[in-house]
Short mmCIF file of C-alpha atoms in Angstrom, two decimals:
data_model
loop_
_atom_site.label_atom_id
_atom_site.label_comp_id
_atom_site.label_asym_id
_atom_site.label_seq_id
_atom_site.Cartn_x
_atom_site.Cartn_y
_atom_site.Cartn_z
CA MET M 287 -15.88 -23.82 -12.33
CA LYS M 288 -14.42 -25.94 -15.34
CA GLY M 289 -11.21 -28.21 -15.08
CA SER M 290 -8.28 -28.51 -12.57
CA VAL M 291 -6.48 -25.30 -10.37
CA LEU M 292 -4.05 -25.45 -12.27
CA GLU M 293 -5.80 -25.68 -15.89
CA GLN M 294 -7.60 -22.48 -14.13
CA PHE M 295 -4.76 -20.73 -13.54
CA ASP M 296 -3.42 -21.27 -17.25
CA ILE M 297 -6.83 -20.42 -18.54
CA LEU M 298 -7.19 -16.78 -15.55
CA HIS M 299 -3.85 -16.17 -17.37
CA VAL M 300 -4.81 -16.02 -20.69
CA HIS M 301 -8.59 -15.08 -20.17
CA SER M 302 -8.52 -13.11 -17.15
CA MET M 303 -11.86 -15.07 -15.53
CA TRP M 304 -12.75 -12.28 -13.38
CA GLN M 305 -15.10 -9.43 -14.26
CA SER M 306 -13.97 -6.63 -12.97
CA VAL M 307 -16.44 -3.67 -12.39
CA PHE M 308 -16.19 -3.16 -9.13
CA SER M 309 -15.14 -0.13 -6.61
CA LEU M 310 -12.16 0.11 -3.70
CA CYS M 311 -12.81 3.00 -1.38
CA VAL M 312 -9.59 4.10 -0.17
CA TYR M 313 -8.17 6.55 2.28
CA VAL M 314 -3.90 6.28 1.21
CA VAL M 315 -1.29 6.42 3.56
CA ILE M 316 1.74 6.75 1.46
CA VAL M 317 0.24 5.51 -1.92
CA ARG M 318 -2.37 2.94 -2.18
CA THR M 319 -4.93 1.54 -3.93
CA GLN M 320 -8.32 3.73 -5.38
CA PHE M 321 -9.49 6.40 -3.37
CA PRO M 322 -9.50 8.39 0.35
CA ARG M 323 -12.19 8.26 2.53
CA GLU M 324 -12.36 12.32 2.69
CA CYS M 325 -12.94 11.65 -1.48
CA VAL M 326 -15.20 9.27 -1.01
CA THR M 327 -19.08 11.04 -0.04
CA PRO M 328 -21.68 11.64 -3.12
CA GLU M 329 -20.97 15.15 -3.34
CA VAL M 330 -16.87 14.68 -4.02
CA LEU M 331 -17.18 11.73 -6.12
CA ARG M 332 -19.39 13.75 -8.45
CA SER M 333 -17.17 16.79 -7.96
CA GLY M 334 -14.74 14.36 -9.80
CA THR M 335 -11.45 16.30 -7.56
CA CYS M 336 -10.06 14.47 -4.85
CA CYS M 337 -7.26 16.52 -3.48
CA PRO M 338 -7.43 16.89 -0.24
CA SER M 339 -4.92 19.43 3.21
CA PRO M 340 -2.68 17.78 4.37
CA THR M 341 -3.08 19.89 7.61
CA GLY M 342 -6.90 19.75 7.89
CA LEU M 343 -6.50 23.64 6.72
CA ALA M 344 -8.93 25.55 4.64
CA ASN M 345 -7.35 26.82 0.91
CA ASP M 346 -4.21 24.40 1.72
CA ASP M 347 -5.09 21.56 -0.48
CA CYS M 348 -2.50 18.69 -1.49
CA GLY M 349 -0.13 20.99 1.17
CA VAL M 350 -0.07 23.66 -0.92
CA ARG M 351 0.52 26.46 1.51
CA SER M 352 4.02 24.23 2.47
CA ARG M 353 4.63 23.53 -1.64
CA ARG M 354 4.15 20.02 -1.18
CA GLY M 355 2.00 20.02 -4.54
CA GLN M 356 -1.14 21.45 -5.90
CA CYS M 357 -4.61 19.82 -7.39
CA MET M 358 -3.99 19.21 -11.24
CA PRO M 359 -5.87 18.19 -13.79
CA VAL M 360 -5.49 14.22 -13.98
CA VAL M 361 -3.48 12.97 -16.94
CA ALA M 362 -4.81 9.41 -18.36
CA ASP M 363 -3.11 7.32 -21.00
CA LEU M 364 -5.06 8.57 -24.18
CA ARG M 365 -3.06 6.13 -26.72
CA PRO M 366 -4.56 3.10 -28.14
CA HIS M 367 -3.98 -0.23 -26.21
CA GLY M 368 -3.69 -3.63 -28.28
CA PRO M 369 -6.85 -5.24 -29.93
CA GLN M 370 -7.09 -7.72 -26.56
CA TYR M 371 -9.46 -5.30 -25.66
CA PRO M 372 -11.86 -4.00 -28.24
CA HIS M 373 -14.84 -2.40 -25.47
CA ASP M 374 -14.12 1.03 -25.35
CA GLY M 375 -15.92 2.64 -22.57
CA ARG M 376 -17.63 -0.81 -21.11
CA ASP M 377 -15.09 -0.45 -18.19
CA ASP M 378 -14.39 1.29 -15.04
CA ARG M 379 -10.80 0.37 -15.46
CA GLU M 380 -10.24 2.57 -18.80
CA ARG M 381 -8.40 5.43 -19.04
CA TRP M 382 -7.68 5.03 -14.81
CA PRO M 383 -9.16 6.50 -12.84
CA LEU M 384 -11.18 9.25 -14.97
CA ARG M 385 -14.06 7.10 -14.59
CA PHE M 386 -14.07 8.29 -10.78
CA PHE M 387 -11.81 11.33 -10.50
CA ASN M 388 -10.46 13.96 -13.33
CA ARG M 389 -8.57 15.40 -10.51
CA SER M 390 -5.79 15.12 -7.97
CA CYS M 391 -2.70 15.70 -5.89
CA GLN M 392 0.22 15.98 -7.82
CA CYS M 393 3.46 15.92 -4.75
CA ASN M 394 6.27 18.16 -5.90
CA LYS M 395 9.43 15.31 -5.59
CA LYS M 396 10.21 14.46 -2.68
CA PHE M 397 6.65 14.09 -1.03
CA SER M 398 4.43 11.47 -1.96
CA GLY M 399 0.30 10.29 -1.05
CA PHE M 400 -3.23 11.33 -1.07
CA ASN M 401 -2.67 14.44 -0.13
CA CYS M 402 1.23 15.38 -0.27
CA GLY M 403 1.02 14.24 3.25
CA ARG M 404 4.20 11.40 3.38
CA CYS M 405 7.41 11.03 2.04
CA ARG M 406 8.51 9.15 -1.30
CA TYR M 407 9.82 6.01 -0.64
CA GLY M 408 13.42 6.13 -0.10
CA LEU M 409 13.35 9.05 1.96
CA THR M 410 11.88 10.11 5.62
CA GLY M 411 11.95 12.73 8.18
CA ALA M 412 9.39 16.21 8.65
CA ASN M 413 11.04 17.73 5.60
CA CYS M 414 11.23 14.49 4.09
CA ASP M 415 15.24 15.02 3.01
CA GLN M 416 16.70 11.58 4.82
CA ARG M 417 17.48 8.96 3.19
CA ILE M 418 16.31 5.55 3.70
CA HIS M 419 16.40 1.71 2.67
CA VAL M 420 14.83 -1.27 3.20
CA VAL M 421 16.82 -4.80 3.06
CA ARG M 422 14.63 -7.94 1.74
CA ARG M 423 16.41 -10.87 2.12
CA ASN M 424 16.46 -14.36 1.51
CA ILE M 425 13.77 -15.86 3.97
CA MET M 426 15.60 -19.23 4.53
CA GLN M 427 18.58 -17.34 5.90
CA MET M 428 16.42 -15.60 8.81
CA SER M 429 16.78 -16.06 12.00
CA PRO M 430 14.03 -18.36 14.24
CA GLU M 431 13.27 -15.01 15.92
CA GLU M 432 12.86 -12.97 12.14
CA LYS M 433 10.89 -15.98 10.40
CA ARG M 434 8.48 -15.62 13.93
CA ALA M 435 8.44 -12.27 13.33
CA LEU M 436 7.62 -12.56 10.00
CA VAL M 437 4.65 -15.12 10.22
CA ASN M 438 3.18 -13.15 13.81
CA ALA M 439 3.50 -9.89 11.61
CA LEU M 440 1.50 -11.49 8.30
CA ASP M 441 -1.16 -13.03 10.47
CA GLN M 442 -1.58 -10.00 12.13
CA ALA M 443 -2.12 -7.79 8.84
CA LYS M 444 -4.54 -11.26 7.96
CA ARG M 445 -6.47 -10.23 11.04
CA THR M 446 -6.30 -6.22 11.22
CA VAL M 447 -8.97 -4.25 10.02
CA HIS M 448 -7.31 -1.36 7.66
CA PRO M 449 -7.23 1.67 9.50
CA ASP M 450 -7.54 3.75 6.72
CA LEU M 451 -9.20 1.62 3.64
CA VAL M 452 -12.44 0.42 2.56
CA ILE M 453 -14.07 -0.97 -0.27
CA CYS M 454 -16.86 -0.73 -2.00
CA THR M 455 -19.36 -3.86 -3.04
CA ARG M 456 -20.70 -2.18 -6.39
CA ARG M 457 -19.61 -1.36 -9.76
CA TYR M 458 -19.25 3.16 -10.70
CA GLN M 459 -22.59 3.07 -11.73
CA GLU M 460 -24.54 1.83 -8.99
CA LEU M 461 -21.65 2.93 -6.04
CA PHE M 462 -24.21 5.77 -4.88
CA GLY M 463 -26.98 3.09 -3.52
CA PRO M 464 -30.60 2.57 -4.32
CA ASP M 465 -31.21 6.50 -2.64
CA GLY M 466 -28.56 7.87 -5.32
CA ASN M 467 -27.20 8.86 -1.57
CA THR M 468 -25.50 6.26 0.49
CA VAL M 469 -22.03 5.20 -0.83
CA GLN M 470 -21.38 1.58 -1.13
CA CYS M 471 -18.60 0.64 1.47
CA GLU M 472 -17.60 -2.26 3.70
CA ASN M 473 -14.62 -2.69 5.79
CA ILE M 474 -11.56 -4.84 5.64
CA THR M 475 -8.35 -6.18 6.80
CA ILE M 476 -5.43 -5.31 5.88
CA TYR M 477 -3.91 -8.50 4.37
CA ASN M 478 -7.41 -8.86 2.26
CA PHE M 479 -6.84 -6.01 1.03
CA PHE M 480 -3.86 -7.13 -0.74
CA VAL M 481 -5.83 -9.62 -2.32
CA TRP M 482 -8.87 -7.94 -3.54
CA THR M 483 -6.23 -5.35 -4.92
CA HIS M 484 -5.35 -8.44 -7.41
CA TYR M 485 -8.96 -9.36 -7.77
CA TYR M 486 -9.64 -6.10 -9.11
CA SER M 487 -6.81 -5.95 -11.48
CA VAL M 488 -7.53 -9.19 -13.13
CA GLY M 489 -11.71 -9.04 -13.44
CA LYS M 490 -13.62 -10.14 -16.27
CA THR M 491 -15.57 -6.79 -18.32
CA TYR M 492 -19.07 -7.09 -16.96
CA MET M 493 -21.05 -6.69 -20.00
CA GLY M 494 -24.33 -6.26 -18.38
CA SER M 495 -27.18 -8.79 -17.24
CA GLY M 496 -27.75 -11.77 -19.20
CA GLN M 497 -24.98 -11.10 -21.46
CA HIS M 498 -21.43 -13.26 -21.10
CA SER M 499 -18.72 -10.83 -19.56
CA PHE M 500 -15.59 -9.90 -21.68
CA GLY M 501 -12.22 -12.23 -20.11
CA GLY M 502 -9.59 -10.75 -22.73
CA VAL M 503 -8.73 -7.70 -20.18
CA ASP M 504 -6.12 -8.42 -17.71
CA PHE M 505 -4.35 -5.13 -16.08
CA SER M 506 -1.73 -6.97 -14.58
CA HIS M 507 0.08 -9.93 -16.33
CA GLU M 508 0.29 -10.92 -20.02
CA GLY M 509 1.87 -7.66 -20.55
CA PRO M 510 4.74 -5.38 -19.85
CA GLY M 511 3.00 -4.19 -17.10
CA PHE M 512 3.66 -7.52 -15.03
CA LEU M 513 6.33 -6.67 -13.74
CA THR M 514 6.14 -2.31 -12.92
CA TRP M 515 2.25 -3.45 -11.50
CA HIS M 516 3.22 -6.68 -9.00
CA ARG M 517 6.38 -4.24 -7.59
CA PHE M 518 4.15 -1.70 -6.59
CA HIS M 519 1.87 -4.14 -5.17
CA LEU M 520 4.28 -5.59 -3.25
CA LEU M 521 5.29 -1.52 -1.52
CA GLN M 522 1.71 -1.14 -0.51
CA LEU M 523 1.85 -4.45 1.77
CA GLU M 524 4.93 -3.59 2.73
CA SER M 525 3.88 -0.63 3.70
CA ASP M 526 0.86 -0.76 5.47
CA ILE M 527 2.52 -3.80 7.51
CA GLN M 528 4.91 -0.80 8.34
CA ASP M 529 2.77 1.36 9.41
CA MET M 530 0.45 -1.26 11.04
CA LEU M 531 3.96 -2.43 13.17
CA ARG M 532 5.08 1.34 13.17
CA ASN M 533 8.51 0.18 12.14
CA ARG M 534 10.17 1.27 8.69
CA THR M 535 12.76 -0.99 8.59
CA PHE M 536 10.38 -3.81 8.04
CA ALA M 537 10.95 -5.34 4.68
CA LEU M 538 9.15 -8.30 3.27
CA PRO M 539 10.93 -11.35 2.25
CA TYR M 540 12.04 -13.57 -0.94
CA TRP M 541 11.12 -16.54 -2.12
CA ASN M 542 14.78 -18.29 -4.10
CA PHE M 543 12.05 -20.45 -6.27
CA ALA M 544 14.80 -21.58 -8.45
CA THR M 545 15.61 -24.52 -6.25
CA GLY M 546 14.76 -27.36 -9.27
CA LYS M 547 13.34 -29.20 -6.47
CA ASN M 548 9.93 -31.11 -6.41
CA GLU M 549 9.32 -29.80 -2.91
CA CYS M 550 8.36 -26.95 -1.20
CA ASP M 551 11.54 -25.88 1.22
CA ILE M 552 9.37 -23.19 2.62
CA CYS M 553 6.71 -25.02 3.18
CA THR M 554 7.00 -25.96 6.84
CA ASP M 555 5.22 -24.90 10.57
CA ASP M 556 7.77 -22.35 11.23
CA LEU M 557 7.13 -20.85 7.93
CA LEU M 558 4.72 -20.79 5.51
CA GLY M 559 2.98 -24.28 6.68
CA ALA M 560 2.97 -28.30 6.45
CA ARG M 561 1.64 -30.15 4.62
CA SER M 562 -1.10 -31.34 7.40
CA SER M 563 -0.92 -34.83 8.39
CA PHE M 564 -4.47 -35.65 7.25
CA ASP M 565 -5.03 -33.97 4.00
CA MET M 566 -2.53 -33.68 1.80
CA ASN M 567 -3.81 -30.87 0.09
CA SER M 568 -4.30 -28.94 3.39
CA ILE M 569 -1.84 -26.85 5.57
CA SER M 570 -1.19 -28.64 9.04
CA SER M 571 -2.85 -27.76 11.99
CA ASN M 572 0.25 -26.49 13.63
CA SER M 573 0.90 -23.17 11.41
CA VAL M 574 -0.84 -20.45 11.77
CA PHE M 575 -1.97 -20.42 8.24
CA SER M 576 -4.32 -23.53 8.41
CA GLN M 577 -6.23 -20.50 9.91
CA TRP M 578 -6.77 -17.59 7.35
CA ARG M 579 -9.42 -18.48 5.22
CA VAL M 580 -10.09 -17.30 1.43
CA ILE M 581 -11.49 -14.53 0.13
CA CYS M 582 -13.15 -14.16 -3.55
CA GLU M 583 -13.51 -17.61 -4.65
CA ASP M 584 -17.01 -17.69 -6.15
CA VAL M 585 -16.42 -16.14 -9.88
CA GLU M 586 -19.85 -17.58 -11.02
CA GLU M 587 -22.03 -15.64 -9.39
CA TYR M 588 -19.76 -12.52 -9.87
CA GLU M 589 -19.72 -13.40 -13.66
CA THR M 590 -23.43 -14.17 -14.19
CA GLN M 591 -25.45 -11.50 -11.91
CA GLY M 592 -23.24 -8.62 -11.86
CA THR M 593 -22.14 -8.68 -8.48
CA ILE M 594 -19.58 -7.80 -6.53
CA CYS M 595 -16.61 -10.01 -4.07
CA ASN M 596 -16.88 -8.41 -0.69
CA SER M 597 -14.50 -8.65 2.17
CA THR M 598 -16.73 -11.98 3.55
CA GLU M 599 -14.25 -15.20 3.85
CA GLY M 600 -14.72 -19.06 2.62
CA GLY M 601 -12.71 -21.47 2.99
CA PRO M 602 -9.61 -22.60 3.59
CA ILE M 603 -6.25 -22.44 2.00
CA ARG M 604 -5.62 -25.14 -0.22
CA ARG M 605 -1.61 -26.84 -1.38
CA ASN M 606 -0.34 -29.48 -2.25
CA PRO M 607 2.96 -28.72 -3.97
CA GLY M 608 4.13 -30.79 -6.86
CA GLY M 609 1.57 -32.64 -6.57
CA ASN M 610 -0.10 -32.44 -10.24
CA THR M 611 0.25 -36.19 -11.51
CA ALA M 612 -1.56 -34.89 -14.27
CA ARG M 613 1.41 -32.52 -15.30
CA LEU M 614 4.94 -33.49 -15.28
CA MET M 615 6.00 -29.99 -15.93
CA VAL M 616 4.24 -28.73 -13.21
CA GLN M 617 5.66 -31.23 -10.64
CA LYS M 618 9.14 -29.76 -10.10
CA LEU M 619 10.18 -25.97 -9.16
CA PRO M 620 12.56 -23.96 -12.27
CA GLU M 621 16.09 -24.42 -12.17
CA ASN M 622 19.30 -21.76 -11.47
CA GLN M 623 20.32 -22.02 -14.71
CA ASP M 624 16.57 -20.49 -16.18
CA VAL M 625 17.53 -17.32 -13.71
CA ILE M 626 20.88 -17.59 -14.98
CA ASP M 627 19.27 -17.72 -18.93
CA CYS M 628 16.70 -15.11 -18.00
CA LEU M 629 18.52 -12.61 -17.13
CA GLU M 630 21.21 -13.00 -20.02
CA ILE M 631 17.67 -11.82 -22.48
CA ASN M 632 18.45 -8.37 -23.86
CA THR M 633 15.58 -6.85 -24.61
CA PHE M 634 12.09 -5.95 -22.32
CA ASP M 635 9.74 -6.82 -24.35
CA THR M 636 8.53 -7.49 -27.89
CA PRO M 637 5.93 -7.14 -29.91
CA PRO M 638 2.41 -7.80 -29.09
CA TYR M 639 3.82 -7.25 -25.86
CA TYR M 640 1.34 -10.68 -24.90
CA SER M 641 2.27 -13.56 -23.11
CA THR M 642 2.49 -14.38 -27.09
CA SER M 643 5.55 -12.30 -27.18
CA SER M 644 9.45 -14.20 -27.90
CA LEU M 645 12.55 -13.30 -27.15
CA SER M 646 11.25 -11.15 -24.19
CA PHE M 647 12.33 -10.66 -20.83
CA ARG M 648 9.27 -9.64 -19.59
CA ASN M 649 7.18 -12.78 -21.00
CA THR M 650 10.55 -15.06 -20.13
CA ILE M 651 10.03 -14.27 -16.33
CA GLU M 652 6.65 -14.30 -16.31
CA GLY M 653 6.68 -17.37 -17.60
CA TYR M 654 5.23 -18.14 -20.98
CA SER M 655 8.26 -18.96 -22.86
CA THR M 656 11.15 -21.05 -22.35
CA SER M 657 13.81 -20.21 -20.13
CA LYS M 658 16.01 -18.65 -23.05
CA GLY M 659 13.17 -16.66 -24.37
CA ASN M 660 11.77 -18.35 -26.85
CA TYR M 661 7.75 -18.66 -26.46
CA ASP M 662 5.75 -21.88 -26.78
CA PRO M 663 2.28 -22.60 -25.68
CA GLY M 664 3.10 -25.78 -23.61
CA VAL M 665 6.03 -24.38 -21.56
CA ARG M 666 4.97 -22.72 -17.94
CA SER M 667 8.29 -21.52 -16.19
CA LEU M 668 9.42 -19.26 -13.46
CA HIS M 669 7.18 -17.45 -11.93
CA ASN M 670 4.17 -19.11 -13.95
CA LEU M 671 5.98 -22.79 -12.83
CA ALA M 672 6.08 -21.52 -9.03
CA HIS M 673 2.75 -20.65 -8.90
CA LEU M 674 1.46 -23.67 -11.04
CA PHE M 675 4.07 -25.41 -8.78
CA LEU M 676 1.72 -24.73 -5.76
CA ASN M 677 -1.23 -27.06 -6.67
CA GLY M 678 -4.26 -25.34 -4.94
CA THR M 679 -4.90 -21.64 -3.88
CA GLY M 680 -1.82 -20.38 -5.29
CA GLY M 681 -2.29 -21.58 -8.61
CA GLN M 682 -5.24 -19.43 -9.37
CA THR M 683 -4.97 -16.14 -10.44
CA HIS M 684 -8.21 -14.70 -9.12
CA VAL M 685 -7.18 -15.96 -5.45
CA SER M 686 -3.53 -16.61 -5.86
CA PRO M 687 -2.54 -13.76 -2.69
CA ASN M 688 -4.83 -15.18 -0.27
CA ASP M 689 -2.24 -17.64 -0.07
CA PRO M 690 1.21 -15.51 1.57
CA ILE M 691 3.98 -17.81 -0.33
CA PHE M 692 2.46 -15.05 -2.96
CA VAL M 693 3.83 -12.68 -1.64
CA LEU M 694 7.79 -14.36 -0.79
CA LEU M 695 7.05 -15.64 -4.92
CA HIS M 696 6.95 -12.47 -6.04
CA CYS M 697 9.27 -10.86 -4.24
CA PHE M 698 11.84 -12.96 -5.49
CA THR M 699 10.34 -12.15 -8.86
CA ASP M 700 11.06 -8.72 -8.35
CA ALA M 701 14.19 -9.12 -7.82
CA ILE M 702 14.74 -10.66 -10.85
CA PHE M 703 13.64 -7.77 -12.81
CA ASP M 704 15.57 -5.52 -10.58
CA GLU M 705 18.91 -7.58 -11.17
CA TRP M 706 18.05 -6.88 -14.72
CA LEU M 707 17.73 -3.25 -15.17
CA GLN M 708 21.16 -3.44 -12.89
CA ARG M 709 22.64 -5.22 -15.42
CA HIS M 710 20.83 -4.16 -18.77
CA HIS M 711 20.64 -0.58 -18.29
CA PRO M 712 17.44 -0.59 -20.72
CA SER M 713 16.74 2.18 -23.16
CA THR M 714 12.94 2.75 -22.72
CA VAL M 715 12.17 2.11 -26.81
CA PHE M 716 11.77 -1.65 -25.80
CA TYR M 717 8.50 -0.50 -22.92
CA PRO M 718 5.89 -0.18 -25.59
CA LYS M 719 4.29 3.93 -25.51
CA GLU M 720 1.11 2.28 -27.20
CA LYS M 721 -0.31 -0.51 -28.69
CA ALA M 722 0.31 -3.17 -25.53
CA PRO M 723 -2.44 -4.70 -23.80
CA ILE M 724 -5.08 -2.05 -22.19
CA GLY M 725 -3.52 -1.12 -18.63
CA HIS M 726 -0.02 -2.02 -20.55
CA ASN M 727 1.46 0.85 -21.97
CA TRP M 728 4.48 3.16 -20.43
CA ARG M 729 2.13 5.68 -19.75
CA TYR M 730 -1.09 4.17 -18.27
CA ASN M 731 -2.24 4.72 -15.02
CA MET M 732 -1.54 1.65 -13.31
CA VAL M 733 -5.26 0.40 -12.08
CA PRO M 734 -6.63 0.62 -9.14
CA PHE M 735 -4.01 2.34 -7.30
CA TRP M 736 -4.43 6.18 -6.55
CA PRO M 737 -3.37 8.66 -6.58
CA PRO M 738 -2.63 7.47 -9.80
CA VAL M 739 0.99 6.28 -10.48
CA THR M 740 1.91 4.85 -13.80
CA ASN M 741 4.21 2.30 -14.95
CA ALA M 742 7.05 4.28 -16.49
CA GLU M 743 7.30 4.99 -12.30
CA MET M 744 8.26 1.46 -11.35
CA PHE M 745 10.61 1.16 -13.86
CA VAL M 746 13.38 2.05 -11.97
CA SER M 747 16.14 0.84 -9.91
CA ALA M 748 14.53 0.04 -6.30
CA SER M 749 18.14 0.60 -4.50
CA ASP M 750 18.06 4.46 -6.87
CA SER M 751 14.61 5.45 -6.08
CA LEU M 752 11.91 3.33 -4.35
CA GLY M 753 14.18 2.72 -1.24
CA TYR M 754 15.00 -1.06 -1.10
CA THR M 755 17.35 -3.81 -1.45
CA TYR M 756 17.73 -7.22 -2.25
CA GLU M 757 20.43 -9.21 -0.36
CA VAL M 758 20.94 -11.80 -3.52
CA GLN M 759 23.52 -14.04 -4.40
CA TRP M 760 22.83 -14.61 -8.15
CA PRO M 761 23.96 -17.91 -10.19
CA ASN M 762 26.87 -17.46 -11.97
#
């Protein structure tokens, strides 16, 4: 791969440097990604119907007997998308998830999950009628014991094979194996699954043997769905860790990256890992994260051969905060004032609903505009700047979640989004119903989450609808 890692991050955001066509197979606990294990058999896949029973009883698809839900046709967004992707019919992610299933469980108000067997976010109890919420806090304000518990939880998630989810290593057309009857899946750990989900969403479209993959597609960046997609992505990891720990109050913390500093305040051995004293691009051996290994690094193989990233781990996390001497702009983190300015932008998004939009809150927080909302091709601010500042794994879109700083960075981005929603009470008229980049329309089912969940469902107040709040002291 040519260019520095920082150049790669910019290019990957603009051109989505990954081929996309691989399948994940999933047994969902609440609402996870892709498909329940019960649905990943040749027979069920070919039927196009994924409507398991929460009780295991016959004639109780989706908990219909207890009025939890019912099996219904999948509703996919059919409105036109923007011009960035001109290859309709070539990608497994188009009109998600109709390439795989056309019927799924549609849960009633209080319930959720692939079989409507769980409560919606923010509810608990046998009848899903008790309110609950978790509080996401500033990691720097946590006690030493809380910090240790967080590090241990992340490390456990990295090492624990996901009890419910598997991934498939072939595109849909090759999903059934050489004999046409063996679904190609393998295990993956909880944290690596979180990484892989992001990888799937940014992948290039495979155009066929001997042809260049198409990179003008990204289902989770450079469009209005950037904030809604990453919001659900975090909810997925948080819930997975809650299940792993058997602790429904576990909350992901956030990193307030708007310090204006040229150093990483959370890069210490009691948190996300200090800089190695032997290699300025590595993590200190005193941190457990120095032992973590990255998945999905190899771009060339996937793009030229059409093969799929599997769960094989490769090299270590690379990180050199503020160390890119070639780009002065990314040697320092965003300022408090940048957050203040960003929150004052009134409009959620503006045409062309892309990384070139001006006076768009979404494009500003994503980091393609100045903090006041003016698009400038030479600018990287807020979220993008925080990634680029890390100067390593966290600065490359396709692999960035491998560095656990990703989680804390995106929690703060989501906190800014939630604060903006509360301040502006925006009309949905400013979220495009059509002609956004593919994957980003209001009613598009976010790729690759299952059962289908739209961008619209995440465009809500977290405290009112999603069961969590942020403990943040916003700058004046």
